[in-house]
PDB file of C-alpha atoms in Angstrom:
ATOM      1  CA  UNK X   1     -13.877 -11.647  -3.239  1.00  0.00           C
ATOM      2  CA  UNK X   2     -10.691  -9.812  -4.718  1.00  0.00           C
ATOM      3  CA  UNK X   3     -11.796  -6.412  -5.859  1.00  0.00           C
ATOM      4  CA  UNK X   4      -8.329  -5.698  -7.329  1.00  0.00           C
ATOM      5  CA  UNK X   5      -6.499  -8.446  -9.514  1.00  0.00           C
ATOM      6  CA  UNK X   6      -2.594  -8.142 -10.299  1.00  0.00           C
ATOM      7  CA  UNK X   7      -1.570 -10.209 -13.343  1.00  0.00           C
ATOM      8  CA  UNK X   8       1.256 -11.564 -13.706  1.00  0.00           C
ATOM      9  CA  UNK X   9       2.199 -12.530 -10.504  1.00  0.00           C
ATOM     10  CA  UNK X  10       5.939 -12.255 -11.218  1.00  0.00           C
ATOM     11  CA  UNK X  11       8.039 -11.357 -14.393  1.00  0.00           C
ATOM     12  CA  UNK X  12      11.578 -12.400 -15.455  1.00  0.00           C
ATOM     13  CA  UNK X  13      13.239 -10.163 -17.972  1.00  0.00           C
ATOM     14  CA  UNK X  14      16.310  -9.458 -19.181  1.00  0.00           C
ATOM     15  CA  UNK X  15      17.967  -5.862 -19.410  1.00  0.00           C
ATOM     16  CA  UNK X  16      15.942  -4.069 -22.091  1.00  0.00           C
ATOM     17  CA  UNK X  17      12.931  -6.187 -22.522  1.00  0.00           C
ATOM     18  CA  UNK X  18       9.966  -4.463 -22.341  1.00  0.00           C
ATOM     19  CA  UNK X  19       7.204  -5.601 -19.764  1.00  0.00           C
ATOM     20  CA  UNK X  20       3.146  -5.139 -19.009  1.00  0.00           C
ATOM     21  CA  UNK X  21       1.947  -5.223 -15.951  1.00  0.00           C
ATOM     22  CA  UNK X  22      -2.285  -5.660 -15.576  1.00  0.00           C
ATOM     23  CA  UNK X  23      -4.123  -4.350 -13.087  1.00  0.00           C
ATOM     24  CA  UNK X  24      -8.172  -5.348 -13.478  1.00  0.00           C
ATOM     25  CA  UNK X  25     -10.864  -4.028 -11.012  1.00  0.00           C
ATOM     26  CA  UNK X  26     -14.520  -5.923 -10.177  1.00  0.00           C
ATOM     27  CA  UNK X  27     -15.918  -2.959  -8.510  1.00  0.00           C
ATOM     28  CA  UNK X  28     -16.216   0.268 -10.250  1.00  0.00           C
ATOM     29  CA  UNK X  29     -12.893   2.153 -10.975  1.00  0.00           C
ATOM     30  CA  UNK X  30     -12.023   5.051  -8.547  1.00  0.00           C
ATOM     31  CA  UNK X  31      -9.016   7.070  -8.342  1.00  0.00           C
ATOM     32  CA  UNK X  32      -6.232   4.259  -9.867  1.00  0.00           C
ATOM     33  CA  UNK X  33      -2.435   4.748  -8.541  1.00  0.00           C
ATOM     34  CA  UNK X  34       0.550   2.589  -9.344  1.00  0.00           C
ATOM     35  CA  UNK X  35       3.242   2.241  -6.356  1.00  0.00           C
ATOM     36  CA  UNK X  36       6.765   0.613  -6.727  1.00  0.00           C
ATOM     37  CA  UNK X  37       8.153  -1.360  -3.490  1.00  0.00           C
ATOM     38  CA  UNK X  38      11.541  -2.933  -3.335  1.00  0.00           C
ATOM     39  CA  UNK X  39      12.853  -5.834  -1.695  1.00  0.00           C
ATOM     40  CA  UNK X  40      11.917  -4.763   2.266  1.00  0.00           C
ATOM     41  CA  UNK X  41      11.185  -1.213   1.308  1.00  0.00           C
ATOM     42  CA  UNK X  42       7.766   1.243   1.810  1.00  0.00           C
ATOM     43  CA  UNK X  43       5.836   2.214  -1.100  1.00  0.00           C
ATOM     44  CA  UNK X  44       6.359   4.705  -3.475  1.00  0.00           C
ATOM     45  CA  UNK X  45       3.548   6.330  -5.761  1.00  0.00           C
ATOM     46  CA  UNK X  46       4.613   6.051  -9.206  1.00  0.00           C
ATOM     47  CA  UNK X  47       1.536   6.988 -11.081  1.00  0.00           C
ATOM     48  CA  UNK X  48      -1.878   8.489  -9.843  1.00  0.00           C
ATOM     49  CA  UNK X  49      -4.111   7.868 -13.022  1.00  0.00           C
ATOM     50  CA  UNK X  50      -7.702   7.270 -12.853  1.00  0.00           C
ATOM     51  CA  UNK X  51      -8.120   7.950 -16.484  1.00  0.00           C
ATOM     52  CA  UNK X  52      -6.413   7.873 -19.495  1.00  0.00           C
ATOM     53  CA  UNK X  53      -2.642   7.237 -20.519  1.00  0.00           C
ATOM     54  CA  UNK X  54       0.531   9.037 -18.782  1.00  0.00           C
ATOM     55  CA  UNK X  55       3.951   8.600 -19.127  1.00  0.00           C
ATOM     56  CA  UNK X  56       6.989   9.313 -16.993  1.00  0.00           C
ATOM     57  CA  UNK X  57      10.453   8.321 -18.312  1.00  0.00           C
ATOM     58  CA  UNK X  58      10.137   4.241 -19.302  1.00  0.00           C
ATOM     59  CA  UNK X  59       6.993   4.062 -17.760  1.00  0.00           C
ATOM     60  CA  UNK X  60       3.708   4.409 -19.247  1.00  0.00           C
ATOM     61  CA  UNK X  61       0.177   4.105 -17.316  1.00  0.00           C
ATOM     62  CA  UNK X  62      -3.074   3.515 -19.116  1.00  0.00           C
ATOM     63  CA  UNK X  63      -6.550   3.263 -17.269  1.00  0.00           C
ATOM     64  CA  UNK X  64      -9.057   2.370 -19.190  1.00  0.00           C
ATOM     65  CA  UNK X  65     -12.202   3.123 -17.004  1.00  0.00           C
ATOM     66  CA  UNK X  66     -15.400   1.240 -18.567  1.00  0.00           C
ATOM     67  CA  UNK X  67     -13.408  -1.913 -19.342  1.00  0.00           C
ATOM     68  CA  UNK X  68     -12.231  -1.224 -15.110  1.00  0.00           C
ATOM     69  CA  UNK X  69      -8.707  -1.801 -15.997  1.00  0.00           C
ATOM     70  CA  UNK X  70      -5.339  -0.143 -16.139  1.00  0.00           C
ATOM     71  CA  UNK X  71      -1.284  -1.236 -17.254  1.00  0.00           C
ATOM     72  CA  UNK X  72       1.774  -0.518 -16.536  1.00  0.00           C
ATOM     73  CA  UNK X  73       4.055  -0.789 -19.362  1.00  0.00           C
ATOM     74  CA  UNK X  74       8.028  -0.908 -18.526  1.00  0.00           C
ATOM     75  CA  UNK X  75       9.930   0.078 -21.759  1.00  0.00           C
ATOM     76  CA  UNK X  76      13.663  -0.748 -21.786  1.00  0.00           C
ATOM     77  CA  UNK X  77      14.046  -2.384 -18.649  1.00  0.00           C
ATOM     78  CA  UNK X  78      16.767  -1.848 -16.504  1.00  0.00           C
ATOM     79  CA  UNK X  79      17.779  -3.649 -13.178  1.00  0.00           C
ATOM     80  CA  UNK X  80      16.965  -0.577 -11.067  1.00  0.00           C
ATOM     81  CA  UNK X  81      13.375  -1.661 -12.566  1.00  0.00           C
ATOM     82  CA  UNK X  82      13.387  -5.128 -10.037  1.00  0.00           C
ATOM     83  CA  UNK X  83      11.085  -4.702  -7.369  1.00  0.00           C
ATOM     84  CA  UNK X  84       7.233  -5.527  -6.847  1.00  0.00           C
ATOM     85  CA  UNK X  85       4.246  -3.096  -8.375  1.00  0.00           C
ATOM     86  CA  UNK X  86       1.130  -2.859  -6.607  1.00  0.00           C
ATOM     87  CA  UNK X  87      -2.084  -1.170  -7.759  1.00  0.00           C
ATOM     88  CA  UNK X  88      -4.145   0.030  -5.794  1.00  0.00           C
ATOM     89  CA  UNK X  89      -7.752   1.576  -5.897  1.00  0.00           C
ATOM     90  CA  UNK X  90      -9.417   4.320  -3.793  1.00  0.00           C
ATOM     91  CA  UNK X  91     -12.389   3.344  -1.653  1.00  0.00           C
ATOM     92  CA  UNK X  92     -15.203   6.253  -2.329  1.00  0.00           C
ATOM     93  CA  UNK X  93     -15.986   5.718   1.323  1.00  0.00           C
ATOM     94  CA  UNK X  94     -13.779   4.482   4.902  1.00  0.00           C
ATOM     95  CA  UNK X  95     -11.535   7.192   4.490  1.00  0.00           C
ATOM     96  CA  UNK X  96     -10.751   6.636   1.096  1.00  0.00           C
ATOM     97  CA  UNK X  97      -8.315   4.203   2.018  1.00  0.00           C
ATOM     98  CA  UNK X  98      -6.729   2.492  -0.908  1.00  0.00           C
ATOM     99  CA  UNK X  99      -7.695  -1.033  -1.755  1.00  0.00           C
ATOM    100  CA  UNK X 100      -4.259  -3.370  -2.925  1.00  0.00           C
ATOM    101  CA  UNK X 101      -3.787  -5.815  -5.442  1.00  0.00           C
ATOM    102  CA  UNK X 102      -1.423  -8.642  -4.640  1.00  0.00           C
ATOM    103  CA  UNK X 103       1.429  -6.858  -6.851  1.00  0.00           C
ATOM    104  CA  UNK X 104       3.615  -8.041  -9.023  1.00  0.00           C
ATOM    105  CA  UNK X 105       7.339  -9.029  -8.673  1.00  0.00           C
ATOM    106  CA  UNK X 106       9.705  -7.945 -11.337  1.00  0.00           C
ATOM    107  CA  UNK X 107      12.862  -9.053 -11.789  1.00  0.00           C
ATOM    108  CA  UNK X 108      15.531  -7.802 -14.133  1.00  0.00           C
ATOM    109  CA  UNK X 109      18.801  -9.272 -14.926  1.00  0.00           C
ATOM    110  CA  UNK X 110      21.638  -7.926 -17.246  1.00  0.00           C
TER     111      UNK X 110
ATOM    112  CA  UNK C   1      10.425  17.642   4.392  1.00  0.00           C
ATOM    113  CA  UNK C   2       6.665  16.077   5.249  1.00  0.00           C
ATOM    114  CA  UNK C   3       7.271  12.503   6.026  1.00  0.00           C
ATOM    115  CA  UNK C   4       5.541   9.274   7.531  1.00  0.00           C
ATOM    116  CA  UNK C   5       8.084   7.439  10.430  1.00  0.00           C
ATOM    117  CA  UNK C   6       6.912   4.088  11.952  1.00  0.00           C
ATOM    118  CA  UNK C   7       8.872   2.657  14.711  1.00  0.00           C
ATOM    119  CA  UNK C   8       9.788   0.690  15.846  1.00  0.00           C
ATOM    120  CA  UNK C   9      11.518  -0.884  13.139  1.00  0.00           C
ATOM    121  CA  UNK C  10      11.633  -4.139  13.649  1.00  0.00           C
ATOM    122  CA  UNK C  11      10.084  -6.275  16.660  1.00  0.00           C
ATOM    123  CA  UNK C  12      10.140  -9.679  18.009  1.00  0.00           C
ATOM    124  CA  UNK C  13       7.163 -10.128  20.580  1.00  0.00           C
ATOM    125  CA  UNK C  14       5.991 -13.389  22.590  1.00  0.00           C
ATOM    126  CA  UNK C  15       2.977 -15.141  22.191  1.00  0.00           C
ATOM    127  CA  UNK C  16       0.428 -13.172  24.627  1.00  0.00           C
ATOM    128  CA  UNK C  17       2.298 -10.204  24.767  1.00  0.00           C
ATOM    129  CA  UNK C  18       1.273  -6.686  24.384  1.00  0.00           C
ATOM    130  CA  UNK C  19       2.701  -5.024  21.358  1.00  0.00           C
ATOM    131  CA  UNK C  20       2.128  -1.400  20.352  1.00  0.00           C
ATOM    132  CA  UNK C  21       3.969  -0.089  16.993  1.00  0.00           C
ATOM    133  CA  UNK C  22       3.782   3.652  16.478  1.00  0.00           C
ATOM    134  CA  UNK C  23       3.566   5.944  13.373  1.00  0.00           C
ATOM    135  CA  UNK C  24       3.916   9.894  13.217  1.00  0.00           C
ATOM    136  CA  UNK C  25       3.602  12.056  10.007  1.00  0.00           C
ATOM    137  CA  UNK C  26       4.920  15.446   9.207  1.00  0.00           C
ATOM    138  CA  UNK C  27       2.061  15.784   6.118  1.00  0.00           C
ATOM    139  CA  UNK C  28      -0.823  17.346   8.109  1.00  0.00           C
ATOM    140  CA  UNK C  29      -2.971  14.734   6.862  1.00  0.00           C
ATOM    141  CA  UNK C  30      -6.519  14.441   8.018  1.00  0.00           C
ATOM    142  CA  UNK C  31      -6.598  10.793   7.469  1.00  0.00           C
ATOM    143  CA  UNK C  32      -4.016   8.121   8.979  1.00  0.00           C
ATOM    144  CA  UNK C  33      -4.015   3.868   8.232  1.00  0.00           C
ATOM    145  CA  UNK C  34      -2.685   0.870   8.975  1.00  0.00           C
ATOM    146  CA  UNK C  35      -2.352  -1.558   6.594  1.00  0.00           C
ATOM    147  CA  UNK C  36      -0.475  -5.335   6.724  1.00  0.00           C
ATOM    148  CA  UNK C  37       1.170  -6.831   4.149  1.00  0.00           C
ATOM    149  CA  UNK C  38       1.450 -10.770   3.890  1.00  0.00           C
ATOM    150  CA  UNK C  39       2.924 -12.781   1.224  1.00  0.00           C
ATOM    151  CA  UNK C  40      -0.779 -13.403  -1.475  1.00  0.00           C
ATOM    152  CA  UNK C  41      -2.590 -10.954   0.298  1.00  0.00           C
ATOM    153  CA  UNK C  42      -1.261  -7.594  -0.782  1.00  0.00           C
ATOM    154  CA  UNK C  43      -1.837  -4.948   1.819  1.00  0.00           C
ATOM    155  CA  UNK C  44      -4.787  -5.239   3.501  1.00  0.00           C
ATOM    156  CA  UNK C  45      -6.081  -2.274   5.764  1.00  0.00           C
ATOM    157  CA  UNK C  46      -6.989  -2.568   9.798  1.00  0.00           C
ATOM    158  CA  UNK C  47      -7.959   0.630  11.029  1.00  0.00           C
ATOM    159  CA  UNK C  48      -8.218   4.322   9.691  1.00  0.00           C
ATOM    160  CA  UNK C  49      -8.590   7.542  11.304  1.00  0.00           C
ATOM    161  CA  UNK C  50     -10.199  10.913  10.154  1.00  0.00           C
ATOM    162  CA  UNK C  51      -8.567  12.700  12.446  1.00  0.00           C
ATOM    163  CA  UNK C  52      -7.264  13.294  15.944  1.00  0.00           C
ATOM    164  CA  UNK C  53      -9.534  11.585  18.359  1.00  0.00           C
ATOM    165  CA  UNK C  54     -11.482   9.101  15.616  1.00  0.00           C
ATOM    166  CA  UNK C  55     -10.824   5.355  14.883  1.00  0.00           C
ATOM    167  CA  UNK C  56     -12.304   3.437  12.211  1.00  0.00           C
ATOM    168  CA  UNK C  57     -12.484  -0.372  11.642  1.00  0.00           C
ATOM    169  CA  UNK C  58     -10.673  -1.159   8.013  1.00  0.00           C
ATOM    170  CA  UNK C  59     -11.138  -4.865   6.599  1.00  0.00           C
ATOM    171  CA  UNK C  60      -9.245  -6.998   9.083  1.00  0.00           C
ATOM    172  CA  UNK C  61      -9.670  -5.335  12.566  1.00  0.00           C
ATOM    173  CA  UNK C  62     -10.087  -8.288  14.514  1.00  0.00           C
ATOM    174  CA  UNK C  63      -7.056  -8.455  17.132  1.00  0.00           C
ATOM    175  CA  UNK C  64      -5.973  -5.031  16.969  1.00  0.00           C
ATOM    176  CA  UNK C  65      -6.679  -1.889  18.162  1.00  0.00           C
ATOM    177  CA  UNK C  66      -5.898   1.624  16.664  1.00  0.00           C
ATOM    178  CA  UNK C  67      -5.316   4.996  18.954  1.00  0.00           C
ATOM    179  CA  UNK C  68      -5.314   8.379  17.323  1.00  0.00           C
ATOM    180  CA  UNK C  69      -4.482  10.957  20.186  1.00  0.00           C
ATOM    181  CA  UNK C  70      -3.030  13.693  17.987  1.00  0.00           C
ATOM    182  CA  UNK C  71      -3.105  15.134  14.242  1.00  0.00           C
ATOM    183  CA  UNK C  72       0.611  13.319  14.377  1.00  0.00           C
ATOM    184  CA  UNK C  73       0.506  10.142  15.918  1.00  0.00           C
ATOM    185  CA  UNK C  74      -1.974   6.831  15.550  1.00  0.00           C
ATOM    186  CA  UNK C  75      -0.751   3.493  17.337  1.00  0.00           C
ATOM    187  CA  UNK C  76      -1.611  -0.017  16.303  1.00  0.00           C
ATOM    188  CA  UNK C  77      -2.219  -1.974  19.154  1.00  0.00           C
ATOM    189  CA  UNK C  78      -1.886  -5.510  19.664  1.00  0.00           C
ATOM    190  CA  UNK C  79      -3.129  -6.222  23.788  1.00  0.00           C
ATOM    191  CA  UNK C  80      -2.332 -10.024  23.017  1.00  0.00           C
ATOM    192  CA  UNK C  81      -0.479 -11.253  20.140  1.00  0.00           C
ATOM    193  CA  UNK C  82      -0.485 -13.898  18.162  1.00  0.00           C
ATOM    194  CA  UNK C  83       2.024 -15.928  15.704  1.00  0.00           C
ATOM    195  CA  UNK C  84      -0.590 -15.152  13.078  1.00  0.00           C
ATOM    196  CA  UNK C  85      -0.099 -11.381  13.444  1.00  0.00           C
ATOM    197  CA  UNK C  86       3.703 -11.940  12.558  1.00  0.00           C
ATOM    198  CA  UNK C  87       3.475  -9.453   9.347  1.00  0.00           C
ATOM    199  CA  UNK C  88       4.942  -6.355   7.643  1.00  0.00           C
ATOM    200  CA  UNK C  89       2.628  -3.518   9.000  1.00  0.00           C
ATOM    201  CA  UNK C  90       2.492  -0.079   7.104  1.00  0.00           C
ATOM    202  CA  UNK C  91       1.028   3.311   8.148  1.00  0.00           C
ATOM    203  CA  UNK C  92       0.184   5.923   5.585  1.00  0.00           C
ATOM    204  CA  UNK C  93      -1.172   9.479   5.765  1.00  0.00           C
ATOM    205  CA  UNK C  94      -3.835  10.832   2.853  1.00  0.00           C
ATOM    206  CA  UNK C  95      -4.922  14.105   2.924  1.00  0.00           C
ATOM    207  CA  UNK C  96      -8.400  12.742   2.194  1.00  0.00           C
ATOM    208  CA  UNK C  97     -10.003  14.889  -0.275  1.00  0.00           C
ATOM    209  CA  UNK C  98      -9.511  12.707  -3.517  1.00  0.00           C
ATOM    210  CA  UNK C  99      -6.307  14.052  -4.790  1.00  0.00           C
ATOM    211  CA  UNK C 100      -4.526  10.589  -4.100  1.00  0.00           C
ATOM    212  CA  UNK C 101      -1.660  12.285  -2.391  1.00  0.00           C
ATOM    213  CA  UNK C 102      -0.631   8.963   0.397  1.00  0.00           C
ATOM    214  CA  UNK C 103       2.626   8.960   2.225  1.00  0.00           C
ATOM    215  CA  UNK C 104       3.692   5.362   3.710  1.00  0.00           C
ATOM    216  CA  UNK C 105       6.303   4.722   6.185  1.00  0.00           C
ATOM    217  CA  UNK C 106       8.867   1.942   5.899  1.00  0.00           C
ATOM    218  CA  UNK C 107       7.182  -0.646   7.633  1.00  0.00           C
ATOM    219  CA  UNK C 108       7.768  -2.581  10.723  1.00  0.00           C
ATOM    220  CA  UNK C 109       8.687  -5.980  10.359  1.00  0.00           C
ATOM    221  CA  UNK C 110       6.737  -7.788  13.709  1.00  0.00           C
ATOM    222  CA  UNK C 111       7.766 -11.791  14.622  1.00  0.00           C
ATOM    223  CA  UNK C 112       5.314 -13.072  17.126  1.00  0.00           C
ATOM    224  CA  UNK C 113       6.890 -16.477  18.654  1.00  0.00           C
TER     225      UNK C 113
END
């Protein structure tokens, strides 16, 4: 089954709502990274976290590892925010290729 | 600047066909992949490589084939494609020692008809 569940699928805010973005994991957690995709564009790391709570501008990651979950938490939104978010999970073994959750689609409007 | 470029970018093959979509990074990455992306599924991976010469099955091989003749380059290969292979594909680079540092190109958008 899905190792790596996105919730919610999509999100409608308006400009300066803030927004949380779940990311929960079946298997144990192993090297967590957000990555930000827009609209027909590649994939951009925004956070590698695999523990505890980091912040970078609006955004604000926190893994929580025995509960095998980590958020995304948009402050302030802004329409440069619209896009998809995908978590993703490193496999300990097969190259460490990361495992993807379906992402979710935010969109922003003013 | 170290950098991932797939081409080609976008492709429109015929049912049958033989479709190859190349990806070369700048990173000096041990490890190279080849994911898909499809609308529900997220990216799902169909071959890796450790290196220059190696080819690894991912989680959806079936229909493809992977060739990693140099450090720089590893080739997805499709010897006869299907409308069910229509997809985004994406190659990345990891260095592969656990420090998370993956470099995706921008995808090739492939229509099988």
């Amino acid at each position: 089954g899905q190792q790596v569940q996105q919730s919610p699928t999509s999100l409608v805010l308006q400009e300066g709502e803030n927004a949380e973005l779940q990311c929960n994991f079946s298997t144990s957690l192993n090297s967590m990274q957000w990555f930000y995709q827009r609209p027909g564009g590649s994939l951009i790391s925004v956070f590698y976290n695999p523990s505890g709570t980091k912040q970078s501008g609006r955004l604000t990651s926190t893994t929580v590892i025995k509960e095998r979950r980590s958020s995304l938490h948009i402050s302030s939104s802004q329409i440069t925010d619209s896009g998809t978010y995908l978590c993703a999970m490193e496999q300990g073994t097969g190259g460490r290729a990361l495992i993807f959750g379906t992402g979710t689609t935010v969109s922003v409007s003013p | 600047e170290a950098a991932v470029t797939q081409s080609p970018r976008n492709k429109v093959a015929v049912t049958g066909g033989k479709v190859t979509l190349s990806c070369n990074q700048t990173n000096n990455h041990n490890n190279m992949y080849w994911y898909r992306q499809d609308t529900g599924h997220g990216l799902r991976l169909i071959h890796y490589s450790y290196g220059a010469g190696s080819t690894e099955k991912g989680d959806i091989p079936d229909g493809y084939k992977a060739s990693r003749p140099s450090q720089e380059n590893f080739s997805l290969i499709l010897e006869l494609a299907t409308p069910s292979q229509t997809s985004v594909y994406f190659c990345a680079s990891g260095d592969g020692t656990g420090n998370s540092d993956y470099t995706f190109g921008s995808g090739t958008r492939l229509l099988v008809i």
